[in-house]
Coordinates of C-alpha atoms (C1' of nucleotides) in Angstrom, one line a residue:
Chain A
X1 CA -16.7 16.5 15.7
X2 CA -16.9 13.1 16.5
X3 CA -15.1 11.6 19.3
X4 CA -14.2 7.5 19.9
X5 CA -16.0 8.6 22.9
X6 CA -19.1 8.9 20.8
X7 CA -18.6 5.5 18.9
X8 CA -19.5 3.0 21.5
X9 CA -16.9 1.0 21.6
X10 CA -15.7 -1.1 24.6
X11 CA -14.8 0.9 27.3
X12 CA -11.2 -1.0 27.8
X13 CA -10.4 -0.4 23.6
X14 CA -11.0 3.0 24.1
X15 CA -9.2 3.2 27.2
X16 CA -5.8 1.6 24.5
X17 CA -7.2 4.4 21.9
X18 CA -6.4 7.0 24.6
X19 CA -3.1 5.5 25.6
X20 CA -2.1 5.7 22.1
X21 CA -2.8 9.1 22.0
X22 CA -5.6 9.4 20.2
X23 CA -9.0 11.0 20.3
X24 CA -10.9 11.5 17.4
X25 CA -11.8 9.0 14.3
X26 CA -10.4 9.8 11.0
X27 CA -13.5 9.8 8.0
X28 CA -13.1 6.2 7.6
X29 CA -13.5 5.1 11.4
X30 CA -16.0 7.4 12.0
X31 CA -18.1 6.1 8.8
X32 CA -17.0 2.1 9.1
X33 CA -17.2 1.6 13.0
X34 CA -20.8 2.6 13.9
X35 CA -22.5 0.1 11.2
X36 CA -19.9 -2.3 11.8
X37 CA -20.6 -2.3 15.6
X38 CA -24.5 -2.6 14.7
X39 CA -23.9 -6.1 12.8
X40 CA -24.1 -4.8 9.3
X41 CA -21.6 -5.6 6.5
X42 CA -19.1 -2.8 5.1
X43 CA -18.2 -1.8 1.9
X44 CA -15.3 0.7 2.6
X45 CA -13.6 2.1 0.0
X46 CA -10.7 4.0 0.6
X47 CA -6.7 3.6 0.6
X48 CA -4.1 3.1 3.0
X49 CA -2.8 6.0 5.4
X50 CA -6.6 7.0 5.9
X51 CA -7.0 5.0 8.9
X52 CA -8.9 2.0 7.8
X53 CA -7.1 -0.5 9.7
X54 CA -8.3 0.6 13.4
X55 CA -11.7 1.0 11.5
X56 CA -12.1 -2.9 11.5
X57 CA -10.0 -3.8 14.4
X58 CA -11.6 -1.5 16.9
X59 CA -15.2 -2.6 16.2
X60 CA -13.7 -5.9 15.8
X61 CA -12.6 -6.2 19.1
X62 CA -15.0 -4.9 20.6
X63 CA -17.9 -7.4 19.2
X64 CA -15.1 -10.0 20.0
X65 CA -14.9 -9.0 23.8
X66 CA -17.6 -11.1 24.9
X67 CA -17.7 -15.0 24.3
X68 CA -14.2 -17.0 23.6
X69 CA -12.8 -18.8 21.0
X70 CA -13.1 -22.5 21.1
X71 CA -9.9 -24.5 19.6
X72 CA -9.2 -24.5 16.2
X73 CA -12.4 -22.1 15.9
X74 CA -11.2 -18.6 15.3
X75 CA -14.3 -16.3 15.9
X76 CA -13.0 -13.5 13.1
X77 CA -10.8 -13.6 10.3
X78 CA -8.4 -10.9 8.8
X79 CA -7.0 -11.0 5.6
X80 CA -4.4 -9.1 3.7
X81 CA -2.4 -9.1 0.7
X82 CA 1.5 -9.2 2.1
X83 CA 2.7 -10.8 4.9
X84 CA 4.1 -7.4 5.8
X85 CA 0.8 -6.0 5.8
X86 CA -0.5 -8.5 8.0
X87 CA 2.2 -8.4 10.6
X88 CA 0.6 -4.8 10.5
X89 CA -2.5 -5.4 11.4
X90 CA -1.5 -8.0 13.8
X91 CA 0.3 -5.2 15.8
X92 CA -3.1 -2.9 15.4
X93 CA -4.3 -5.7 17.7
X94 CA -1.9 -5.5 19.8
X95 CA -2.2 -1.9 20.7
X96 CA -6.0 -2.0 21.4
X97 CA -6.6 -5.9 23.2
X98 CA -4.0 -4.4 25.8
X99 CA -6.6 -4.3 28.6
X100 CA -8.8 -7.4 27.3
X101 CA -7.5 -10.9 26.5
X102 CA -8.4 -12.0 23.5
X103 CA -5.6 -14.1 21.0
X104 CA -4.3 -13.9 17.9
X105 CA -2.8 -15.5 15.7
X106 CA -0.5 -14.6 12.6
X107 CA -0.8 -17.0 9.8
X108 CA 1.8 -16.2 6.7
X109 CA 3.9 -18.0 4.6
X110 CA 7.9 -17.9 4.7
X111 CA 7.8 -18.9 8.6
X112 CA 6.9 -22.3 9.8
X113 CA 3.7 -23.8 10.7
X114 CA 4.6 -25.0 13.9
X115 CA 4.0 -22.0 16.1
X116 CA 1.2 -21.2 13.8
X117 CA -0.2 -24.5 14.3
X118 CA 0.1 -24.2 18.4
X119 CA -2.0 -21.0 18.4
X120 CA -5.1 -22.4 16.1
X121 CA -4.8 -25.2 18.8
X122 CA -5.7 -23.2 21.3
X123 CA -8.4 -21.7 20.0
X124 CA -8.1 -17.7 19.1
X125 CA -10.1 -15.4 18.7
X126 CA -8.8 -13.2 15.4
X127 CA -6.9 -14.8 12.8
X128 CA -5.0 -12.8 10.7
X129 CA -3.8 -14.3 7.2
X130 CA -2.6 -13.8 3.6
X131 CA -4.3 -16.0 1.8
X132 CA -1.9 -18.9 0.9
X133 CA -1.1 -19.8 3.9
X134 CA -4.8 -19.8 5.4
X135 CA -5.6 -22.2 2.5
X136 CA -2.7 -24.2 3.5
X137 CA -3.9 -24.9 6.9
X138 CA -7.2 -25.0 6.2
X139 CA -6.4 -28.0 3.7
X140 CA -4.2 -29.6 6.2
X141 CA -7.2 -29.8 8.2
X142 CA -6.0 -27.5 11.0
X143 CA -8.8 -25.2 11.0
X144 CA -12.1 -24.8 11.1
X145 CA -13.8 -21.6 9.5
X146 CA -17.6 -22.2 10.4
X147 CA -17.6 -20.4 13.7
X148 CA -16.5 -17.0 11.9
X149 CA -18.2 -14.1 13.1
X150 CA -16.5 -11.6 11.5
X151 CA -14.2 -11.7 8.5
X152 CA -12.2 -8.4 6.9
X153 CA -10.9 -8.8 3.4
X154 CA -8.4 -5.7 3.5
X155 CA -6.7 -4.0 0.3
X156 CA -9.1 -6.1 -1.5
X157 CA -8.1 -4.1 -5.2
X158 CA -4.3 -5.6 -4.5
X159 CA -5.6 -9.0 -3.9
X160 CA -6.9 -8.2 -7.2
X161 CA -3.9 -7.6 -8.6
X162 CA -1.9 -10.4 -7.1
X163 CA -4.5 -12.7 -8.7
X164 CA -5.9 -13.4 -4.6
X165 CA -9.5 -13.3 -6.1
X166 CA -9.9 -17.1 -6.8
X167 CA -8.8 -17.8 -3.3
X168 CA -10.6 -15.1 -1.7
X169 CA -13.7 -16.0 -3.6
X170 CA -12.8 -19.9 -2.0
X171 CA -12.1 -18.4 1.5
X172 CA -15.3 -16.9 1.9
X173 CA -16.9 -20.0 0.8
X174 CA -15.0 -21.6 3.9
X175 CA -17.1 -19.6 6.7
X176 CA -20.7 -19.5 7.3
X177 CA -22.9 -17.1 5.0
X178 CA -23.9 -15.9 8.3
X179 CA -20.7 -13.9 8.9
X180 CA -20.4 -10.1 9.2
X181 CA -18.1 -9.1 6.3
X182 CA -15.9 -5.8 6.5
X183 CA -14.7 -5.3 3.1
X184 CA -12.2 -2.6 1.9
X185 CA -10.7 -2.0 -1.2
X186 CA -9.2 1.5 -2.8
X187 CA -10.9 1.2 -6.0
X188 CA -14.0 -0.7 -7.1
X189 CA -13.1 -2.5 -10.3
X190 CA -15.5 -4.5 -11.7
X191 CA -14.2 -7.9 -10.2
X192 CA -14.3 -6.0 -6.6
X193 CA -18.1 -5.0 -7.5
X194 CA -18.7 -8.6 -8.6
X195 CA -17.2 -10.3 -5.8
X196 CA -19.1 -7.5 -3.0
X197 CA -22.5 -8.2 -4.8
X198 CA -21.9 -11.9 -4.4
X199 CA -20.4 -11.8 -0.9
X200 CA -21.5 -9.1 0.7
X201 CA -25.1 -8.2 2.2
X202 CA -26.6 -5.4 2.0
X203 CA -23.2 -3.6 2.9
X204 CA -23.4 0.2 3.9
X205 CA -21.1 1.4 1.8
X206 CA -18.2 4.4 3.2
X207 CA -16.3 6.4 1.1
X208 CA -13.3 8.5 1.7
X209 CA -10.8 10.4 -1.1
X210 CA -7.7 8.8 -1.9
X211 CA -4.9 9.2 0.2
X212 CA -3.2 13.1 0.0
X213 CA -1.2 12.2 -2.8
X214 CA 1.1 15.0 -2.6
X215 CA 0.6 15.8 0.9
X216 CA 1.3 19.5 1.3
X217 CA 4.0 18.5 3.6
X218 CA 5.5 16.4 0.9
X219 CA 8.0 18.1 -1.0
X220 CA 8.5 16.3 -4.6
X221 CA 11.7 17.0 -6.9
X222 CA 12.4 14.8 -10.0
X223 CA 15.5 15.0 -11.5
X224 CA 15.9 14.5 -15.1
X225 CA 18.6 12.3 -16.2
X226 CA 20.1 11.1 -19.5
X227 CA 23.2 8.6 -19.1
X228 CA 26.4 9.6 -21.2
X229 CA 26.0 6.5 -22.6
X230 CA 23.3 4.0 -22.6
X231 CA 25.6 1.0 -20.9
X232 CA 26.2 3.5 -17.6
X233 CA 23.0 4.2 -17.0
X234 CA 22.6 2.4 -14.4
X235 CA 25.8 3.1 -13.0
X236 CA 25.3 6.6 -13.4
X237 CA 21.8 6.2 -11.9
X238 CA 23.5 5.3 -8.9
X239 CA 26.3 7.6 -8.9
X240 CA 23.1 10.4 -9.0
X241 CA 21.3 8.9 -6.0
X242 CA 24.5 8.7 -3.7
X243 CA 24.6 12.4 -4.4
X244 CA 21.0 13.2 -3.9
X245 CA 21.5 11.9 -1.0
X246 CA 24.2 13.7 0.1
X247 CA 23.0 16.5 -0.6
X248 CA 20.1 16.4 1.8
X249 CA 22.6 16.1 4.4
X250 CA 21.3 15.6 7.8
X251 CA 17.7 16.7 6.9
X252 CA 17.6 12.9 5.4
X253 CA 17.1 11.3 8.5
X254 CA 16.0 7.7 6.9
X255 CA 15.0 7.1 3.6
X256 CA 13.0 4.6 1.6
X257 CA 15.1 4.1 -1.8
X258 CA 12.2 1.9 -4.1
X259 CA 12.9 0.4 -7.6
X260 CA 11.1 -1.3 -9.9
X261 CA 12.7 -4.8 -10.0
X262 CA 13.7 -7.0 -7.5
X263 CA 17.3 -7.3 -8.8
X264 CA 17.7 -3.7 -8.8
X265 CA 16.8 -3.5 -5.2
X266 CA 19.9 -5.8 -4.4
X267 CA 21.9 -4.2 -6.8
X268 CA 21.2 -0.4 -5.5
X269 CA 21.4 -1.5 -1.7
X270 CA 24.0 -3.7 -2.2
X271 CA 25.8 -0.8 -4.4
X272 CA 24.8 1.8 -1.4
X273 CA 26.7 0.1 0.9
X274 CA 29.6 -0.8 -0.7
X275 CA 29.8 3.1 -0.5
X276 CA 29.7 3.2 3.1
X277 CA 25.9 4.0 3.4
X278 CA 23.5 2.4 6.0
X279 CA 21.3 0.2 3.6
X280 CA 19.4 -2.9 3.2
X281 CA 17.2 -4.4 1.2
X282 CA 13.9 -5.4 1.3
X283 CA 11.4 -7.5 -1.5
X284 CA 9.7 -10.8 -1.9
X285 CA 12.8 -13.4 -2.9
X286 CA 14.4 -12.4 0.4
X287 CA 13.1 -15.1 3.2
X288 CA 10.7 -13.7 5.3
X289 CA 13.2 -13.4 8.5
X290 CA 15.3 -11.6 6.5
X291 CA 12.6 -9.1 5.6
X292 CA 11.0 -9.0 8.9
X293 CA 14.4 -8.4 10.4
X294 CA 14.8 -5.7 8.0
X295 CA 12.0 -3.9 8.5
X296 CA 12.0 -4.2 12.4
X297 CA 16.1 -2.5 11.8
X298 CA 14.5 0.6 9.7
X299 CA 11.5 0.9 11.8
X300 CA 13.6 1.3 15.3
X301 CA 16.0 3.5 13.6
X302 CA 19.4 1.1 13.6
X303 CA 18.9 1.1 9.8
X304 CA 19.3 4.6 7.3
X305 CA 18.1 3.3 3.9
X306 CA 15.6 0.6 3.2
X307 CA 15.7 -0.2 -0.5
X308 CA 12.7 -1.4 -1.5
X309 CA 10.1 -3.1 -4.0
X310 CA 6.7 -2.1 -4.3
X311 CA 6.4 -4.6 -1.1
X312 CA 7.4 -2.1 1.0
X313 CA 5.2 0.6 -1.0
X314 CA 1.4 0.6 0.3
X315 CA 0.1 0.7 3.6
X316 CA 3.9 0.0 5.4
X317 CA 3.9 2.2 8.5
X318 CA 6.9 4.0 9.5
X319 CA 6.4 6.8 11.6
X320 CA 9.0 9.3 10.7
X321 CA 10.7 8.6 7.3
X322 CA 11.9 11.4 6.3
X323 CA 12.8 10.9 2.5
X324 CA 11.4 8.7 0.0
X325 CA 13.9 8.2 -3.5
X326 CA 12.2 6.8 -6.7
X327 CA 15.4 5.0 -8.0
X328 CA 13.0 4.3 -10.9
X329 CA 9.4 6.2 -12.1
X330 CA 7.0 3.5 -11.1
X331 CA 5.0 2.0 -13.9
X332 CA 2.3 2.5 -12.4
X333 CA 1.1 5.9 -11.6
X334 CA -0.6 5.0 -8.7
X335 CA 2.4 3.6 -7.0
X336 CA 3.8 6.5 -7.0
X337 CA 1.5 7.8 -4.5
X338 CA 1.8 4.9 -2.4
X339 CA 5.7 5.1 -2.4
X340 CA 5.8 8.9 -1.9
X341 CA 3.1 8.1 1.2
X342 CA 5.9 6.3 3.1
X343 CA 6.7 10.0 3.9
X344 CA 5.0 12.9 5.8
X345 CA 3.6 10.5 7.7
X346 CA 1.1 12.2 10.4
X347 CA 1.7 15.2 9.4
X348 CA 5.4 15.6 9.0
X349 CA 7.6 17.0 7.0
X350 CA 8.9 14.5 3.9
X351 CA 10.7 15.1 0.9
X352 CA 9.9 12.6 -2.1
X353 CA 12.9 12.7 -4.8
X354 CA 12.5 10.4 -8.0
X355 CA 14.9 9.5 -10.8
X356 CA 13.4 9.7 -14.5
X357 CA 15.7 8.5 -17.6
X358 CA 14.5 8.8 -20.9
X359 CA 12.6 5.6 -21.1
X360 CA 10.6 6.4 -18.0
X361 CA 9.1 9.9 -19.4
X362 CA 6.2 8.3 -20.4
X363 CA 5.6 7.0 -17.3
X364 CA 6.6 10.2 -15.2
X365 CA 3.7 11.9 -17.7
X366 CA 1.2 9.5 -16.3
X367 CA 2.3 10.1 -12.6
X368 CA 2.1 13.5 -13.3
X369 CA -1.4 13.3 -14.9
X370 CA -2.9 11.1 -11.7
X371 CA -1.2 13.8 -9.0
X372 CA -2.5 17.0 -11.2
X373 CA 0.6 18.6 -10.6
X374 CA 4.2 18.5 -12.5
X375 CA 6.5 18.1 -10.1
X376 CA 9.5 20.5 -9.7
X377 CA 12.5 19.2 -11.8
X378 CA 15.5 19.1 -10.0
X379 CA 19.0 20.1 -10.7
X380 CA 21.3 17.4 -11.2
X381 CA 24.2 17.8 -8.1
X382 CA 27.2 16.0 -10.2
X383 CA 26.4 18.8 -12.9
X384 CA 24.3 18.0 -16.3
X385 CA 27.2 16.8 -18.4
X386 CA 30.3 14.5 -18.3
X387 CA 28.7 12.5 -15.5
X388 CA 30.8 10.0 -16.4
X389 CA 33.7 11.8 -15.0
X390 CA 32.1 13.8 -12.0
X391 CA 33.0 14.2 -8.5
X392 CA 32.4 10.5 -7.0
X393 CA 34.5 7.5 -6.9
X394 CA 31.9 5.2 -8.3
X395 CA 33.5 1.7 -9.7
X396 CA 32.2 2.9 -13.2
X397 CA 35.3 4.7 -13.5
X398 CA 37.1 3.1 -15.5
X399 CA 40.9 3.3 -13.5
X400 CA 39.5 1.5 -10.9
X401 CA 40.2 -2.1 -11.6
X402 CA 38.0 -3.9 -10.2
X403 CA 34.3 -4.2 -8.7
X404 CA 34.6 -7.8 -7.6
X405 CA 30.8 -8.3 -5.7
X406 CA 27.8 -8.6 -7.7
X407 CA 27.0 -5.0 -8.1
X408 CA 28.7 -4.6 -10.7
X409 CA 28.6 -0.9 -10.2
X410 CA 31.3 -0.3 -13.6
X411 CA 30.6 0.0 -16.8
X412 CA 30.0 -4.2 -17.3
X413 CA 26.7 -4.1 -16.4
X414 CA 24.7 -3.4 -19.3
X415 CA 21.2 -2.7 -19.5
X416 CA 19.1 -6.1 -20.7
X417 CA 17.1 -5.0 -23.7
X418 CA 14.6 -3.5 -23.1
X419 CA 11.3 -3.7 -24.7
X420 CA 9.0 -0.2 -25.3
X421 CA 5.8 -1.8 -25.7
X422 CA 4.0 0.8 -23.9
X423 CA 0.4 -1.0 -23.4
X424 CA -2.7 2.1 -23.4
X425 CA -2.8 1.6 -19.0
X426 CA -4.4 4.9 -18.4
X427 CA -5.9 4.7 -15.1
X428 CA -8.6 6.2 -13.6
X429 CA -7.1 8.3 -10.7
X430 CA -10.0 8.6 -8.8
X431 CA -12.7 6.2 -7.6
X432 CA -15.9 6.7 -8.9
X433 CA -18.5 7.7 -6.8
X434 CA -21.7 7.7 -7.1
X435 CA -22.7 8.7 -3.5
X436 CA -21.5 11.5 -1.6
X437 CA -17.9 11.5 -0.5
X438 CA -15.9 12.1 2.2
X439 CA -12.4 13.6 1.4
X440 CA -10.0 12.1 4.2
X441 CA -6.7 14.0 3.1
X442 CA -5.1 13.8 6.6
X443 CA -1.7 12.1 6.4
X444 CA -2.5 9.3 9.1
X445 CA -1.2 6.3 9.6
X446 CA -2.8 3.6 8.1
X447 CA -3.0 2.1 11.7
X448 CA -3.7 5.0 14.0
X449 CA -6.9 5.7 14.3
X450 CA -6.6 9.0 14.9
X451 CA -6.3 12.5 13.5
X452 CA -5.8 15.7 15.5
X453 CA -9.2 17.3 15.4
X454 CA -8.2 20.2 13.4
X455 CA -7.1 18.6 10.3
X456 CA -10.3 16.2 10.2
X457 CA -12.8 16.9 7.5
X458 CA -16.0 16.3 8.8
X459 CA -16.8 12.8 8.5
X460 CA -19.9 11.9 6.9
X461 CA -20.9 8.1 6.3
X462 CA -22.6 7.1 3.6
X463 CA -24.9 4.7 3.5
X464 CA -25.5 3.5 -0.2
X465 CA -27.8 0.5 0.9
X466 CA -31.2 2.4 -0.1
X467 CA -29.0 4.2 -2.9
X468 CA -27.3 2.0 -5.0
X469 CA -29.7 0.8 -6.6
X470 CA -31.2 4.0 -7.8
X471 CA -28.2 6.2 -8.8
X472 CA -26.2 6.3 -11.9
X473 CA -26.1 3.3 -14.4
X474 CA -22.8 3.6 -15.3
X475 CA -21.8 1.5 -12.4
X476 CA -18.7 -0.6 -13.7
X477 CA -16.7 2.0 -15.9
X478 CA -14.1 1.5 -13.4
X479 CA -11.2 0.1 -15.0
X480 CA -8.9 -2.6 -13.8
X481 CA -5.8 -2.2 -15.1
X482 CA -3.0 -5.4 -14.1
X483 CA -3.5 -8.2 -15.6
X484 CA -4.5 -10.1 -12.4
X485 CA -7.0 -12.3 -12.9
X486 CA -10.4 -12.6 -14.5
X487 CA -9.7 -8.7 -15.7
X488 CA -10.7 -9.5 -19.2
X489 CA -12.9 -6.7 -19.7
X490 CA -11.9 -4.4 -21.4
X491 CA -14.9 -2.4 -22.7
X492 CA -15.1 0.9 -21.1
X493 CA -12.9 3.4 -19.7
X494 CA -13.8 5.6 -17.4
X495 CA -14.0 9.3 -18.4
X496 CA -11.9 10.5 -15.3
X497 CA -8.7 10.8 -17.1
X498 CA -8.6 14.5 -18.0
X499 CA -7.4 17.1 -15.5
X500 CA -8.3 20.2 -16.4
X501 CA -7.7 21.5 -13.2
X502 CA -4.2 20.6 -12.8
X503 CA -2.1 22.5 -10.2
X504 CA 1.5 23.2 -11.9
X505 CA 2.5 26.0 -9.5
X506 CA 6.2 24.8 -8.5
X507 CA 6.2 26.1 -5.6
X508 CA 2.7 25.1 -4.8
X509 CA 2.7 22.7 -1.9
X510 CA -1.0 21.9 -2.0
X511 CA -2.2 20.3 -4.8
X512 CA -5.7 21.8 -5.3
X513 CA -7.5 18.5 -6.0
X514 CA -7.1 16.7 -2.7
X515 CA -9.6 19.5 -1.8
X516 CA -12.1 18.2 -3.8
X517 CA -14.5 15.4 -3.4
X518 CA -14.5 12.5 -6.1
X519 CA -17.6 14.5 -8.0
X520 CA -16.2 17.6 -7.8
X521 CA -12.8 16.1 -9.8
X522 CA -14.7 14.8 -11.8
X523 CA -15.6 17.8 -13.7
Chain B
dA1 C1' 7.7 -5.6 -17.6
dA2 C1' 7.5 -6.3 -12.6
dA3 C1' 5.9 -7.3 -8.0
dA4 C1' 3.4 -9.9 -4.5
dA5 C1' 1.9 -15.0 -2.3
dA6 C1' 1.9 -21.4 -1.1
dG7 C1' 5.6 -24.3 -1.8

DNA sequence: AAAAAAG
């Protein structure tokens, strides 16, 4: 088993790692940090809660301990798709520069460029960015990106998505081709391959499984609801999540509440707390105080429920939430393993409770498909009929006079019409390998670097340099699926999307494929 | 169909 001890880092970062509690690397730091600490570029490909942040920022700081950073020259660059994210890693740094001095500086939108502008002044040496607000000062002159050593491209599949790839793509044209490049991304759709044969030299390439989806210490219920009438299902939606709540009763300690749109998040937290619960919400229209402030409230406990977009869905590090409620069934499968990963974090218990109406079977089908498993439908606690007139006092009834705030949590709020256009998505659910893989199922926190010893797989790097060339042809079948940008390709899909294996055992809380390496699922 | 990010 390898130890940090064994991974030659600075002496003072491992001294922080120890601090923190930690002691031996999960499969992604134990792959990324020894070629990244030789020089060499890194392809890593592997999702959040495996531990891939502290697999760039330790061998990051650790190359960065020597030399300084000259004003307005970062030596290293970080970059990463939300603000929230970034914050993130920002704190990662944090934690492991205790004992050295090296600075940092957070550069995102939604807060001013003053303080930002202060810190580039000075000179620092890791710069941490999304990637609008990097291009912002880098246009304005304020930086200066040829004395990057080191630059990290992190969750480079959601850049993707978010339609990041044009500026990414400009970004790395901003530093010298001489850089180090630590590159990570969960899947490897064909943009990702284009852009890490363009940008990236030579890269060993690391591998670990996708994040435990269904965590054996994540319990999963879905409860199966059709409105009394169309116009209340939304009410009624509500009504149902109050008392799937309750009925968790202390065991919900915290909870992360996510919906699909932004409006529903206001409406659902806004609708929660009208009914006395402890809830905020959380999504991209609010300002960026707001939603830091937020966050900080949940993470330090003063706040119960944090409703949530997908903001707040990948790579978001609480420590100990203890319940995770689909309001809605994402429309994207994989989501739904991001959300549900809010929970059963390092190793705890969580419980992961989703909502399906009618219109969302479909979608629940394709979560279903991507997990292996069907998860155990739930009884409905107001009872399966009349929920119009059950037990709560929910504005929809209709003696209550009046819902006067924007919730409209009565029978006024109708549905907007909805459209069925159900495009063919299906998504590969698991990367393609074509080397050897690494399963990392340990329910880590995306920024500790640890894992307890006995839950570590044994972690085996992989070094595609010499390899890629040589294996399989069938290199790009992996499919992008949002329509970010320059996705246009269509052709094929890859064959991955049959589960013959599937687990369906209700009470099974293991999901037999998280065993498995990427090959072996294949089959 | 929606969310995220630069305003």
């Amino acid at each position: 088993m390898t130890k940090f001890t064994d991974l030659n880092l600075n002496p003072k970062v491992l001294k922080a790692i120890q601090e923190a509690g930690y002691e031996s690397p999960t499969p992604i730091q134990a792959g990324a940090i020894p070629p990244a600490l030789e020089g060499k570029d890194v392809l890593g490909i592997a999702q959040t809660g495996t531990g891939k942040t502290a697999s760039f920022t330790l061998p990051m700081i650790t190359m960065l301990a020597r030399g300084r950073a000259r004003a307005r020259m970062p030596r290293s660059l970080v970059l990463c798709p939300t603000r929230e994210l970034a914050a993130q890693v920002a704190e990662n740094f944090d934690t492991y520069t205790k004992h050295l001095k090296l600075t940092k500086a957070l550069l995102i939108g939604g807060v001013s460029f003053g303080e930002q502008d202060k810190l580039i002044d000075k000179g620092v040496d890791v710069l941490i960015a999304t990637p609008g607000r990097l291009i912002d000062h880098f246009e304005r002159g304020k930086l200066i990106l040829s004395d990057v050593k080191i630059m990290v491209i992190d969750e480079a599949d959601r850049m993707l998505d978010m339609g990041f790839i044009p500026d990414i793509e400009r970004i790395f044209q901003m530093t010298p081709f001489t850089r180090q490049t630590l590159f990570f991304s969960a899947t490897m759709a064909p943009e990702i391959e284009r852009i890490t044969n363009t940008f990236l030299s030579n890269p060993t390439r690391v591998e670990v499984a996708r994040q435990a989806t269904t965590g054996e210490n994540i319990e999963q219920g879905v409860l199966m609801l059709t409105a009394s009438r169309k116009d209340r299902e939304a009410t009624e939606k509500r009504n149902v999540l109050r008392a799937l709540i309750d009925a968790e009763g202390d065991k919900c300690t915290n909870a992360i509440i996510f919906c699909n749109r932004k409006m529903d998040v206001d409406t659902v937290a806004k609708s929660l707390k009208k009914h006395g619960y402890d809830a905020a919400p959380i999504h991209g229209d609010l300002d960026q105080s707001q939603r830091t402030k937020t966050l900080e409230g949940f993470r330090n406990g003063d706040l119960r429920f944090l409703v949530a977009s997908d903001v707040a869905a990948r790579g978001l590090d609480v420590p100990s939430v203890s319940h995770v409620y689909n309001f809605d069934v994402p429309s994207h499968a994989e989501d739904y393993v991001h959300r549900i990963g809010r929970t059963g974090r390092a190793g705890r218990d969580g419980k992961a409770i989703m909502i399906c109406v009618p219109r969302d079977e479909k979608n629940l089908a394709d979560v279903e498909r991507l997990v292996q498993r069907e998860i155990p439908r739930i009884e409905n606690p107001l009872g399966n009929k009349a929920p119009a007139k059950s037990a709560t006092d929910d504005a929809g009834k209709s003696d209550k006079p009046a819902v006067q705030d924007a919730t409209q949590d009565d029978a006024t709020k109708t549905e907007k019409p909805k459209r069925t256009r159900s495009r063919s998505r299906k998504k590969p659910e698991a990367a393609k390998v074509e080397t050897e893989t690494v399963t990392a199922d340990s329910p880590e926190a995306d920024t500790a670097p640890e894992v307890k010893a006995e839950q570590q797989p044994e972690p085996k790097a992989v070094k595609s340099d010499e390899k890629r060339q040589d294996d399989k042809p069938q290199h790009d079948k992996q499919q992008n699926r949002r329509g970010g940008r320059g996705n246009n390709r269509n052709e094929n899909r890859n064959q991955n999307n049959r589960n013959d294996n599937k687990v369906v055992g209700l009470g099974e809380h293991t999901p037999e494929f998280i065993g498995l390496s990427f090959a072996e699922r294949r089959d």
